[in-house]
Short mmCIF file of C-alpha atoms in Angstrom, two decimals:
data_model
loop_
_atom_site.label_atom_id
_atom_site.label_comp_id
_atom_site.label_asym_id
_atom_site.label_seq_id
_atom_site.Cartn_x
_atom_site.Cartn_y
_atom_site.Cartn_z
CA MET A 1 -12.90 15.09 7.93
CA ASN A 2 -17.06 13.77 6.88
CA CYS A 3 -16.05 14.31 3.35
CA GLU A 4 -18.88 13.13 2.50
CA LYS A 5 -20.46 16.28 4.20
CA ILE A 6 -18.66 18.60 2.46
CA PHE A 7 -18.69 17.02 -1.01
CA GLN A 8 -21.70 15.01 -2.27
CA LYS A 9 -19.34 13.32 -4.92
CA ARG A 10 -15.29 13.36 -6.24
CA SER A 11 -13.89 12.14 -9.13
CA VAL A 12 -10.35 10.84 -7.79
CA LEU A 13 -8.06 10.18 -10.21
CA ILE A 14 -4.81 8.03 -9.27
CA LEU A 15 -1.82 9.36 -12.14
CA ALA A 16 0.47 5.81 -12.45
CA GLY A 17 1.61 6.39 -15.91
CA ASN A 18 5.50 6.94 -16.53
CA PHE A 19 6.23 7.49 -12.56
CA LYS A 20 9.68 4.22 -12.28
CA SER A 21 10.74 3.81 -8.76
CA LYS A 22 14.22 3.67 -7.63
CA ILE A 23 13.82 2.57 -4.13
CA ASN A 24 13.84 -0.42 -2.66
CA ASN A 25 14.42 -2.47 -6.23
CA PHE A 26 11.10 -2.33 -7.47
CA LYS A 27 10.03 -4.48 -10.47
CA LEU A 28 5.92 -4.09 -11.62
CA PRO A 29 4.47 -1.67 -13.26
CA PRO A 30 3.23 2.07 -11.21
CA TYR A 31 0.07 0.76 -10.15
CA LEU A 32 1.44 -1.91 -7.62
CA LEU A 33 4.40 0.18 -6.18
CA ASN A 34 3.77 -0.91 -2.54
CA ILE A 35 4.77 0.72 0.80
CA GLY A 36 5.62 -2.34 3.28
CA SER A 37 3.89 -5.64 1.75
CA THR A 38 0.45 -3.12 0.79
CA LEU A 39 0.13 -1.90 -2.11
CA SER A 40 0.36 2.17 -2.60
CA ILE A 41 -3.08 2.18 -4.18
CA GLU A 42 -5.05 0.30 -0.64
CA LYS A 43 -3.85 3.30 1.41
CA ILE A 44 -3.84 5.96 -0.75
CA LEU A 45 -7.65 4.79 -0.58
CA LYS A 46 -8.54 3.73 2.80
CA ASN A 47 -6.97 7.52 3.87
CA LEU A 48 -9.35 9.20 1.55
CA GLU A 49 -12.46 8.54 3.53
CA LEU A 50 -14.46 7.97 -0.21
CA SER A 51 -18.00 7.11 0.24
CA GLN A 52 -20.52 5.45 -2.78
CA ASN A 53 -20.10 8.27 -5.06
CA ASP A 54 -16.88 9.23 -5.80
CA THR A 55 -15.62 7.66 -8.80
CA VAL A 56 -11.51 6.49 -8.54
CA TYR A 57 -10.01 6.88 -11.18
CA LEU A 58 -7.17 4.81 -12.77
CA ALA A 59 -3.74 6.41 -15.17
CA ILE A 60 -2.05 3.56 -16.41
CA ASN A 61 0.86 3.86 -19.60
CA ASN A 62 1.21 0.39 -20.36
CA ASP A 63 -1.83 -1.45 -22.62
CA GLN A 64 -5.22 -2.53 -21.31
CA ASP A 65 -5.33 -5.38 -22.09
CA LYS A 66 -1.44 -6.41 -20.20
CA PHE A 67 -3.47 -4.67 -16.74
CA ILE A 68 -4.44 -7.63 -14.26
CA ARG A 69 -7.27 -6.48 -12.78
CA PHE A 70 -6.04 -7.97 -8.78
CA SER A 71 -8.73 -7.38 -5.91
CA SER A 72 -7.52 -3.78 -5.19
CA PHE A 73 -8.66 -2.43 -8.12
CA ASN A 74 -12.22 -4.08 -8.16
CA ASN A 75 -13.40 -0.86 -7.98
CA LEU A 76 -11.51 1.42 -10.28
CA VAL A 77 -12.12 3.25 -13.14
CA LEU A 78 -9.42 2.01 -15.45
CA ILE A 79 -7.81 4.81 -18.27
CA ASN A 80 -5.47 3.24 -20.27
CA VAL A 81 -2.85 6.47 -21.21
CA SER A 82 -0.35 3.92 -23.49
CA ASN A 83 2.51 6.76 -24.43
CA SER A 84 2.43 9.14 -22.82
CA GLU A 85 5.31 10.89 -21.96
CA THR A 86 4.88 13.61 -18.90
CA ILE A 87 2.61 13.83 -16.14
CA ILE A 88 1.38 16.60 -17.96
CA GLU A 89 0.32 14.83 -20.80
CA THR A 90 -1.33 12.13 -18.58
CA ILE A 91 -3.66 14.15 -16.72
CA SER A 92 -4.56 16.08 -20.47
CA ARG A 93 -5.70 12.81 -21.74
CA SER A 94 -7.50 11.59 -18.97
CA LEU A 95 -9.55 14.39 -18.43
CA LYS A 96 -11.82 12.94 -22.14
CA PHE A 97 -12.95 9.89 -19.45
CA ILE A 98 -13.75 11.53 -15.75
CA ASN A 99 -16.69 12.66 -15.31
CA GLY A 100 -17.71 15.40 -13.58
CA GLU A 101 -16.81 19.79 -12.15
CA ASN A 102 -14.63 18.69 -9.47
CA ILE A 103 -11.51 15.62 -10.16
CA GLU A 104 -9.07 15.93 -6.68
CA ILE A 105 -5.63 14.44 -7.99
CA ILE A 106 -3.14 12.14 -6.52
CA PRO A 107 0.50 10.81 -7.98
CA ILE A 108 -0.04 7.06 -6.99
CA THR A 109 3.55 7.56 -4.35
CA THR A 110 1.34 10.22 -2.24
CA ILE A 111 -0.22 8.36 0.80
CA PRO A 112 -2.49 11.67 2.00
CA ASP A 113 -2.79 12.87 5.86
CA ALA A 114 -6.22 14.94 4.94
CA SER A 115 -8.73 12.51 3.90
CA CYS A 116 -10.34 15.36 2.17
CA ILE A 117 -9.05 19.10 0.75
CA PRO A 118 -10.73 22.19 0.33
CA ILE A 119 -11.72 22.09 -4.02
CA LYS A 120 -9.71 24.41 -5.79
CA SER A 121 -6.48 24.13 -3.59
CA VAL A 122 -2.70 22.64 -4.14
CA VAL A 123 -1.28 20.43 -1.27
CA PHE A 124 2.03 20.98 0.09
CA SER A 125 4.21 19.73 3.53
CA LEU A 126 3.50 21.12 6.80
CA LYS A 127 6.88 20.64 6.80
CA PRO A 128 9.98 22.69 5.31
CA ILE A 129 12.86 20.58 4.53
CA PRO A 130 15.68 21.11 2.72
CA LYS A 131 15.43 19.85 -0.87
CA GLU A 132 16.18 16.82 -2.96
CA ASN A 133 15.43 15.99 -6.40
CA TRP A 134 11.57 17.31 -5.77
CA SER A 135 9.74 20.71 -6.62
CA SER A 136 8.77 22.82 -3.45
CA ILE A 137 8.14 26.43 -2.10
CA SER A 138 8.88 28.69 -0.08
CA THR A 139 6.93 31.41 0.99
CA LYS A 140 8.73 34.64 3.21
CA GLU A 141 7.55 36.90 3.18
CA GLY A 142 4.35 36.11 2.52
CA LYS A 143 5.03 35.93 -1.24
CA VAL A 144 4.94 32.48 -2.87
CA LYS A 145 8.61 31.63 -5.00
CA TYR A 146 8.39 28.40 -6.65
CA ILE A 147 11.35 25.59 -7.35
CA PHE A 148 11.17 23.75 -9.66
CA LYS A 149 12.84 19.87 -9.76
CA ASN A 150 15.19 20.57 -11.45
CA SER A 151 16.55 23.74 -9.71
CA ASN A 152 19.75 23.56 -7.93
CA TYR A 153 19.31 24.20 -4.51
CA GLU A 154 21.47 25.06 -1.56
CA PHE A 155 21.39 22.34 1.03
CA SER A 156 21.21 24.23 3.91
CA SER A 157 17.86 25.87 2.46
CA GLU A 158 14.51 24.83 3.95
CA SER A 159 11.72 25.15 2.00
CA PHE A 160 8.67 22.80 1.88
CA PRO A 161 7.82 20.03 -1.15
CA PHE A 162 5.44 19.66 -3.26
CA THR A 163 3.47 16.91 -2.19
CA GLY A 164 1.12 16.27 -6.58
CA ARG A 165 -1.81 16.67 -5.41
CA ILE A 166 -4.20 18.66 -6.31
CA PHE A 167 -8.37 19.50 -6.16
CA ALA A 168 -9.46 21.63 -8.96
CA ASN A 169 -12.45 22.74 -11.10
CA LEU A 170 -12.97 20.90 -14.91
CA LYS A 171 -12.55 24.66 -16.53
CA ASP A 172 -9.37 25.46 -14.53
CA LEU A 173 -7.69 22.47 -14.84
CA GLU A 174 -8.41 22.14 -18.70
CA THR A 175 -7.40 26.08 -19.31
CA SER A 176 -3.73 25.48 -16.87
CA LEU A 177 -2.70 22.82 -18.86
CA TYR A 178 -2.23 24.22 -21.89
CA LYS A 179 -0.17 27.29 -20.52
CA VAL A 180 1.97 24.64 -19.31
CA LYS A 181 5.91 25.19 -21.37
CA ASN A 182 6.08 21.63 -23.35
CA ASN A 183 10.08 21.08 -21.18
CA ASP A 184 7.46 21.72 -17.86
CA LYS A 185 5.46 19.05 -18.54
CA ASN A 186 7.82 16.10 -16.22
CA ASP A 187 7.32 19.39 -13.96
CA LEU A 188 4.07 19.05 -12.29
CA LEU A 189 4.34 21.96 -9.97
CA TYR A 190 3.93 24.62 -13.40
CA LEU A 191 0.77 22.94 -13.50
CA ALA A 192 0.39 24.07 -9.72
CA LYS A 193 1.94 27.83 -10.32
CA VAL A 194 -1.02 28.12 -13.45
CA LEU A 195 -3.55 27.19 -10.44
CA ILE A 196 -1.91 29.08 -8.25
CA ASP A 197 -0.87 32.59 -9.99
CA GLU A 198 -4.13 32.80 -12.13
CA PHE A 199 -6.99 31.19 -10.54
CA GLU A 200 -6.29 31.76 -6.96
CA TYR A 201 -6.19 28.71 -5.95
CA LYS A 202 -5.09 28.55 -2.50
CA ILE A 203 -2.47 26.60 -0.38
CA PHE A 204 -2.91 23.67 1.89
CA LYS A 205 -0.04 21.73 3.82
CA GLU A 206 -0.38 18.48 5.70
CA THR A 207 1.68 15.92 6.16
CA TRP A 208 3.91 14.45 3.28
CA TYR A 209 3.89 10.51 3.30
CA ASP A 210 5.83 9.90 -0.41
CA ILE A 211 6.85 6.32 -1.39
CA GLY A 212 8.79 8.45 -3.60
CA HIS A 213 11.77 9.47 -3.07
CA ASN A 214 14.25 7.27 -0.24
CA THR A 215 14.12 10.65 2.18
CA THR A 216 10.18 10.30 3.18
CA TYR A 217 9.90 6.29 2.62
CA LEU A 218 11.15 5.03 5.93
CA GLU A 219 8.96 7.65 7.63
CA THR A 220 5.99 6.58 5.19
CA LYS A 221 6.41 3.20 5.57
CA LEU A 222 5.73 4.29 9.63
CA THR A 223 2.84 5.17 8.78
CA SER A 224 1.02 2.00 7.15
CA ILE A 225 3.00 -0.77 9.56
CA ASN A 226 0.66 -3.78 10.30
CA LYS A 227 -0.62 -3.76 14.01
CA ARG A 228 -2.66 -7.56 13.63
CA PHE A 229 -3.81 -8.22 17.43
CA PHE A 230 -1.96 -5.08 18.94
CA ASN A 231 -3.94 -1.52 19.38
CA SER A 232 -0.90 0.94 18.51
CA ILE A 233 2.72 -0.13 17.73
CA GLU A 234 4.69 3.51 17.24
CA TYR A 235 7.63 4.46 16.78
CA ASN A 236 9.75 6.67 19.12
CA PRO A 237 12.48 8.75 17.03
CA LYS A 238 14.16 9.29 20.51
CA ASN A 239 14.95 6.10 20.75
CA ASP A 240 14.91 4.61 17.74
CA THR A 241 11.83 1.61 18.64
CA LEU A 242 9.04 0.36 18.39
CA ILE A 243 6.45 0.07 21.51
CA LYS A 244 3.55 -2.15 20.63
CA SER A 245 0.56 -1.89 23.29
CA SER A 246 -2.89 -4.06 23.28
CA TYR A 247 -5.61 -4.17 25.79
CA ASP A 248 -5.12 -7.92 25.57
CA ARG A 249 -2.78 -8.03 29.04
CA ASN A 250 -2.61 -11.66 28.71
CA LYS A 251 -0.73 -11.30 25.07
CA LEU A 252 1.46 -8.73 25.98
CA ASN A 253 3.08 -10.30 28.68
CA ASN A 254 3.35 -14.31 27.10
CA GLU A 255 5.39 -12.38 24.52
CA LEU A 256 8.06 -10.68 27.48
CA ILE A 257 7.79 -13.59 28.97
CA TYR A 258 8.62 -16.24 25.52
CA TYR A 259 11.73 -13.23 25.43
CA LYS A 260 12.96 -13.61 29.01
CA ASN A 261 13.27 -16.93 28.93
CA LEU A 262 14.50 -17.42 25.27
CA PRO A 263 18.17 -19.46 25.03
CA LEU A 264 20.95 -17.18 24.54
CA PRO A 265 21.46 -19.06 20.60
CA LEU A 266 17.51 -17.57 19.95
CA LYS A 267 17.89 -14.00 21.29
CA ARG A 268 19.80 -13.18 18.34
CA TYR A 269 17.21 -14.22 16.05
CA PHE A 270 14.98 -11.46 17.71
CA PRO A 271 14.70 -7.00 18.26
CA HIS A 272 16.24 -5.94 21.45
CA ILE A 273 13.70 -6.32 24.70
CA TYR A 274 14.05 -3.03 26.81
CA THR A 275 10.98 -3.43 28.75
CA LYS A 276 11.92 -5.11 31.98
CA SER A 277 9.41 -5.67 34.17
CA LEU A 278 5.80 -7.93 33.91
CA GLU A 279 4.01 -5.52 36.07
CA ASN A 280 1.15 -3.66 35.34
CA ILE A 281 2.42 -4.24 31.77
CA LYS A 282 1.54 -2.10 28.87
CA SER A 283 3.67 -2.18 26.33
CA ILE A 284 6.69 -3.69 25.26
CA GLU A 285 9.62 -1.33 24.17
CA MET A 286 11.83 -3.15 21.18
CA GLU A 287 15.16 -2.46 19.09
CA PHE A 288 13.48 -0.77 15.86
CA ILE A 289 14.83 -3.03 12.86
CA PRO A 290 14.53 -1.02 9.69
CA PHE A 291 14.80 -4.15 6.97
CA PRO A 292 11.92 -5.07 4.83
CA ASN A 293 9.88 -7.95 5.70
CA LEU A 294 10.07 -11.12 4.00
CA ALA A 295 6.18 -10.58 1.91
CA GLU A 296 8.15 -7.01 0.72
CA THR A 297 10.48 -8.33 -0.72
CA TYR A 298 8.99 -11.64 -2.28
CA LEU A 299 6.58 -9.15 -3.83
CA PHE A 300 7.86 -6.38 -5.25
CA ARG A 301 11.33 -6.49 -4.77
CA ASP A 302 13.96 -7.42 -8.22
CA ASP A 303 16.23 -9.72 -6.48
CA GLY A 304 18.59 -11.78 -8.19
CA PRO A 305 19.81 -15.41 -7.13
CA ASN A 306 22.47 -14.63 -5.40
CA ASN A 307 20.52 -13.03 -2.49
CA TRP A 308 17.66 -15.57 -2.18
CA ILE A 309 19.81 -18.09 -2.04
CA ARG A 310 21.55 -16.04 1.22
CA ILE A 311 18.01 -15.52 2.26
CA VAL A 312 16.73 -19.04 1.80
CA LYS A 313 20.04 -20.37 4.29
CA SER A 314 19.65 -17.97 6.55
CA ILE A 315 15.86 -19.16 7.22
CA LYS A 316 17.23 -22.23 7.43
CA ILE A 317 20.06 -21.67 9.86
CA ALA A 318 17.43 -19.92 12.03
CA TYR A 319 15.24 -23.02 12.18
CA ASP A 320 17.87 -25.71 12.49
CA GLN A 321 19.06 -23.29 15.81
CA PHE A 322 15.43 -23.28 16.89
CA TYR A 323 14.15 -27.10 16.22
CA LYS A 324 18.03 -28.84 16.79
CA LYS A 325 17.73 -31.27 19.24
CA ASP A 326 18.86 -31.20 21.91
CA ASN A 327 16.78 -27.75 22.28
CA LEU A 328 14.14 -30.61 22.56
CA ILE A 329 11.17 -29.62 25.75
CA ARG A 330 9.33 -32.74 25.92
CA HIS A 331 6.67 -35.25 23.88
CA ASP A 332 2.77 -34.17 23.79
CA ASN A 333 -0.13 -34.11 22.50
CA ILE A 334 -0.42 -30.40 20.27
CA ASN A 335 -3.94 -30.12 19.04
CA TYR A 336 -4.29 -27.18 20.01
CA LEU A 337 -2.43 -26.15 17.11
CA TYR A 338 -4.08 -28.06 14.68
CA SER A 339 -7.52 -30.09 15.73
CA LYS A 340 -8.80 -28.22 17.46
CA LYS A 341 -8.15 -25.05 16.24
CA LEU A 342 -9.87 -25.90 12.90
CA GLU A 343 -12.87 -27.11 14.42
CA SER A 344 -13.05 -23.95 16.21
CA ARG A 345 -11.84 -22.08 13.95
CA TYR A 346 -14.49 -23.68 11.53
CA LYS A 347 -17.66 -23.33 13.41
CA GLU A 348 -17.15 -19.87 13.96
CA LEU A 349 -16.92 -19.73 10.46
CA LYS A 350 -20.00 -21.17 9.97
CA GLU A 351 -22.14 -20.17 13.00
CA ASN A 352 -21.25 -16.97 12.61
CA TYR A 353 -20.27 -15.60 10.06
CA LEU A 354 -22.36 -18.23 7.07
CA SER A 355 -24.86 -18.14 8.93
CA SER A 356 -26.09 -14.67 7.81
CA GLN A 357 -26.45 -15.91 4.47
CA GLN A 358 -23.74 -13.12 3.34
CA ASP A 359 -21.87 -14.84 1.29
CA MET A 360 -23.90 -17.37 -0.86
CA LEU A 361 -21.13 -18.39 -3.24
CA LEU A 362 -19.05 -20.01 0.29
CA ASN A 363 -21.78 -21.73 1.13
CA LYS A 364 -22.29 -23.11 -1.44
CA PHE A 365 -18.68 -24.81 -1.90
CA ILE A 366 -19.07 -25.28 2.15
CA SER A 367 -22.24 -28.36 1.13
CA LYS A 368 -21.44 -29.14 -2.19
CA GLY A 369 -18.24 -27.44 -3.25
CA LEU A 370 -17.36 -25.77 -6.84
CA ILE A 371 -16.04 -25.56 -10.38
CA LEU A 372 -12.60 -24.11 -10.40
CA ASN A 373 -10.61 -22.16 -13.58
CA ASN A 374 -13.02 -24.21 -16.17
CA ASN A 375 -12.57 -27.62 -15.49
CA ILE A 376 -11.53 -28.23 -12.24
CA LYS A 377 -14.08 -30.22 -9.55
CA LEU A 378 -13.17 -29.59 -5.79
CA PRO A 379 -15.05 -31.38 -3.40
CA SER A 380 -16.97 -29.46 -0.47
CA LEU A 381 -15.51 -28.28 2.09
CA ASN A 382 -17.53 -29.76 5.36
CA PHE A 383 -15.99 -33.28 3.10
CA THR A 384 -12.09 -32.24 2.61
CA ILE A 385 -12.28 -30.88 6.49
CA ASN A 386 -13.92 -33.85 7.40
CA LYS A 387 -10.84 -36.12 5.60
CA LEU A 388 -8.47 -33.59 7.50
CA LEU A 389 -9.57 -33.03 11.15
CA ASN A 390 -9.10 -37.32 10.48
CA ASN A 391 -5.41 -36.79 9.73
CA LEU A 392 -4.71 -34.33 12.19
CA ARG A 393 -5.93 -35.78 14.70
CA LEU A 394 -4.20 -38.81 13.74
CA TYR A 395 -1.10 -37.25 13.60
CA GLU A 396 -1.24 -35.07 17.03
CA VAL A 397 -1.38 -37.30 19.48
CA SER A 398 2.66 -37.74 20.40
CA LYS A 399 4.99 -34.47 18.37
CA PRO A 400 8.18 -33.72 20.14
CA LEU A 401 7.80 -30.03 22.08
CA PHE A 402 10.33 -26.71 21.61
CA ILE A 403 10.25 -23.58 21.91
CA GLY A 404 9.26 -22.11 18.48
CA HIS A 405 8.84 -18.95 16.85
CA GLY A 406 5.56 -20.12 16.10
CA ASP A 407 4.18 -17.90 13.17
CA LEU A 408 6.77 -18.07 10.63
CA CYS A 409 5.04 -16.19 8.15
CA PHE A 410 6.98 -13.74 5.85
CA ASN A 411 5.26 -11.00 7.57
CA ASN A 412 7.11 -11.89 10.84
CA ILE A 413 10.68 -12.14 8.97
CA LEU A 414 12.73 -9.29 8.82
CA VAL A 415 15.89 -9.53 6.42
CA ASP A 416 18.39 -7.51 4.50
CA PRO A 417 18.11 -8.75 0.71
CA ASN A 418 22.26 -8.52 0.22
CA SER A 419 23.28 -10.29 3.72
CA GLY A 420 20.93 -12.60 4.68
CA SER A 421 21.55 -10.73 8.01
CA LEU A 422 17.34 -11.19 9.40
CA LYS A 423 15.15 -10.30 12.63
CA LEU A 424 11.60 -12.52 13.34
CA ILE A 425 9.25 -10.76 15.12
CA ASP A 426 5.67 -11.65 16.57
CA PRO A 427 6.41 -14.93 18.50
CA LYS A 428 3.04 -17.04 19.25
CA ALA A 429 3.87 -17.56 22.58
CA TYR A 430 1.54 -20.42 23.23
CA PRO A 431 1.07 -20.35 27.15
CA ASP A 432 1.23 -23.89 29.05
CA LYS A 433 0.15 -22.97 31.78
CA SER A 434 0.56 -26.94 33.47
CA LYS A 435 4.15 -26.78 32.76
CA ASN A 436 5.21 -22.66 33.02
CA ILE A 437 6.37 -21.90 29.79
CA VAL A 438 5.16 -20.59 26.68
CA GLY A 439 6.39 -21.39 23.27
CA LEU A 440 5.88 -24.89 23.09
CA VAL A 441 6.12 -25.36 19.37
CA ASP A 442 5.93 -28.56 16.89
CA PRO A 443 8.77 -27.81 14.61
CA PHE A 444 6.74 -29.06 11.33
CA TYR A 445 3.71 -26.25 12.05
CA ASP A 446 6.47 -23.43 11.00
CA LEU A 447 7.49 -25.72 8.46
CA ALA A 448 4.27 -25.93 7.05
CA LYS A 449 4.04 -21.29 7.64
CA LEU A 450 7.00 -20.89 5.32
CA ASN A 451 5.35 -23.52 2.47
CA HIS A 452 2.33 -21.36 2.55
CA SER A 453 3.98 -18.32 1.43
CA PHE A 454 6.81 -20.53 -0.33
CA THR A 455 5.06 -22.95 -2.45
CA TYR A 456 1.05 -21.41 -2.80
CA LEU A 457 1.25 -17.70 -2.56
CA TYR A 458 0.02 -17.13 1.05
CA ASP A 459 1.04 -12.81 0.65
CA SER A 460 -0.38 -12.26 -2.97
CA ILE A 461 -4.03 -13.65 -1.69
CA VAL A 462 -4.16 -11.25 1.94
CA ASN A 463 -2.05 -9.02 0.29
CA ASN A 464 -4.58 -9.00 -2.58
CA LEU A 465 -2.68 -9.64 -5.33
CA TYR A 466 -5.17 -11.58 -7.20
CA LYS A 467 -8.01 -11.99 -9.03
CA LEU A 468 -11.34 -13.79 -8.54
CA ASN A 469 -14.64 -13.39 -11.05
CA PHE A 470 -18.17 -15.90 -10.33
CA LYS A 471 -20.47 -16.82 -12.75
CA ASP A 472 -23.35 -19.25 -12.17
CA ASN A 473 -22.06 -22.06 -10.65
CA GLU A 474 -18.13 -21.52 -11.56
CA ILE A 475 -15.68 -19.53 -10.55
CA ASN A 476 -12.02 -18.09 -11.84
CA LEU A 477 -8.90 -17.97 -9.58
CA LYS A 478 -6.12 -16.37 -10.73
CA ILE A 479 -3.07 -15.72 -7.04
CA TYR A 480 -0.02 -13.69 -8.84
CA ALA A 481 3.24 -14.68 -8.43
CA PRO A 482 6.71 -12.98 -8.76
CA ASN A 483 8.68 -14.06 -12.07
CA ASN A 484 10.82 -15.94 -10.27
CA TYR A 485 8.68 -17.67 -7.93
CA TYR A 486 9.33 -21.66 -9.04
CA GLN A 487 13.20 -20.61 -8.73
CA ILE A 488 12.21 -19.01 -4.62
CA LYS A 489 10.33 -22.54 -4.11
CA ASN A 490 12.80 -24.72 -5.87
CA LEU A 491 16.02 -23.22 -3.21
CA PHE A 492 13.30 -23.12 -0.49
CA CYS A 493 12.49 -27.25 -1.18
CA ASP A 494 16.12 -27.68 -1.63
CA GLU A 495 17.70 -26.02 1.43
CA PHE A 496 14.79 -28.15 3.89
CA GLU A 497 14.73 -31.20 2.41
CA TYR A 498 10.81 -30.57 3.76
CA HIS A 499 12.50 -31.99 7.24
CA ASN A 500 11.91 -35.47 6.71
CA ILE A 501 7.99 -34.92 6.81
CA GLU A 502 6.07 -36.96 4.11
CA LYS A 503 4.51 -34.55 1.31
CA LYS A 504 1.47 -35.68 1.80
CA LEU A 505 1.69 -34.78 5.56
CA LEU A 506 2.76 -31.60 4.41
CA ARG A 507 -0.52 -30.31 2.50
CA SER A 508 -2.35 -31.62 4.69
CA LEU A 509 -0.91 -28.67 7.49
CA THR A 510 -0.61 -26.28 5.14
CA SER A 511 -3.78 -26.65 4.12
CA ASN A 512 -4.89 -26.76 7.73
CA LEU A 513 -2.87 -23.33 8.02
CA PHE A 514 -5.44 -21.99 4.71
CA LEU A 515 -8.21 -23.78 6.45
CA SER A 516 -8.22 -22.34 9.96
CA MET A 517 -7.85 -19.00 9.23
CA LEU A 518 -10.71 -18.64 7.09
CA PRO A 519 -12.94 -16.58 9.85
CA LEU A 520 -9.77 -14.04 10.49
CA HIS A 521 -10.90 -12.50 7.43
CA CYS A 522 -14.31 -12.61 7.63
CA ASP A 523 -14.76 -8.37 6.68
CA ASP A 524 -13.56 -9.71 2.43
CA SER A 525 -15.50 -12.70 1.44
CA ASN A 526 -13.38 -12.51 -1.26
CA ARG A 527 -10.32 -12.78 0.24
CA MET A 528 -11.78 -15.26 1.98
CA LEU A 529 -13.31 -17.21 -0.24
CA ALA A 530 -9.48 -17.22 -2.26
CA LEU A 531 -8.22 -18.99 1.30
CA ALA A 532 -11.06 -21.44 1.30
CA ILE A 533 -9.76 -22.21 -2.55
CA VAL A 534 -6.23 -22.66 -2.36
CA GLY A 535 -6.74 -24.78 1.46
CA ASN A 536 -8.54 -27.21 -0.69
CA VAL A 537 -6.75 -27.24 -3.38
CA ILE A 538 -3.28 -27.87 -1.48
CA PHE A 539 -5.91 -30.60 0.92
CA ASN A 540 -7.21 -32.83 -2.41
CA ASN A 541 -3.63 -32.79 -4.68
CA ILE A 542 -4.55 -30.99 -7.93
CA ASP A 543 -2.18 -29.02 -9.24
CA PHE A 544 -1.78 -25.39 -7.79
CA GLU A 545 0.04 -24.07 -11.20
CA ASN A 546 -4.52 -23.73 -12.52
CA LEU A 547 -3.73 -21.33 -10.15
CA ILE A 548 -0.66 -19.12 -10.64
CA ILE A 549 -0.83 -15.23 -13.22
CA LYS A 550 2.53 -13.71 -14.04
CA LEU A 551 2.97 -10.60 -15.06
#
């Protein structure tokens, strides 16, 4: 549906005031509510298909001074409803700051299915289900029965949950808000009832995706699986499996060969693979693992030190299983992992992206360097990458190769925080045609992958939990770090003991990861600049603490 053809202008109010999540030990303010490792606000905005004429307002319930305008919030209008105690009060206070005759209201927990809904409508779930701790309606015999949040309900009785989504005329809203009694102001269905009964608002139904309830969280999360290099990833509820498909048959073929040829002690670290035949392969069907990935756990959960001790120990045990001496395949030059990849990616960046002059700041960074956070002088990217390439060429000449993972980042580690049990997904599966083998990796490559997350907050950057401002020739970059960042980083360093690798070498290998991925993020020039800055900071041994910000 093309919303721009229906509405010339929309005012969207996202409610992130006094919601307190009990899902997955969520630990942050409501406006940072997540779905997997992605912010809920990003999924909402993407699904709404907003136009340039639309204005999005975010209602929060804390001091504006404490609000950090991370990248995801750059284009939003902030409304402070401090001390608001009910959802009705949050809406009433917000209306004073909103320009527009028609206002769409969406709770931060609701992920819209329809990109736009009719004006003067209230949205309920398309599918009736047994009521739990939410409001709903039943529509038997053409009559609407309102079942409020605190109403008693029968276990087997089905009704249509209220999504919290309303598209209303401003005057209708103002009148209806006054009609909601004080004792009812924590249930948005009372407002919806006034709009439906007295202003003849229509009932609109859509698939209900909500991350505020345990019942709906997993189904909603499945709609947000990061497809990355695959064309689609679908959940098959009948078999409780995931089906990954791709137009790149070689990639699917290599991954399936990788799984089939894994030594038995390593197979247990991956989901079970149900696809057997390599002939005309179009997809891979695998066991569905319901664990959160480590990025989600690290960025958003409130797990204590004992859970993190279990998690880091489990990762270390898996790492040692892959890269123990008995599993050595051979020594060889591995420039395909390091210098060749960096050189080709950097060339691609300058020729295919920067040649169009879309980003003058990054162009300047490449040739002249930048001033970071008031007083840090960063050398040019050309200078840093040339020095880094020299280091990599010296390192990569003859290295031990193992059947490894090859992309051991947080997104590819699924972990149960309470037990430390883990599964790995999306191995790189590099093909070595000369030796007819798939998945050869330098152990230090995966160590650098872990290091770029545990130490240098890669996952905060790619999930837009960073703040980037620029003025004249200066840039200010701050990256979100969890409150237990230092404790978790120290656990990682102590457990791995940096695996007998020199710190300078580990910095080079980690810097290479940030700098070689720049063209992969050319759709977001700010993120690309943030990654380039961090890669430069790491290689030149600049104090990374200058970039950290905590809530």
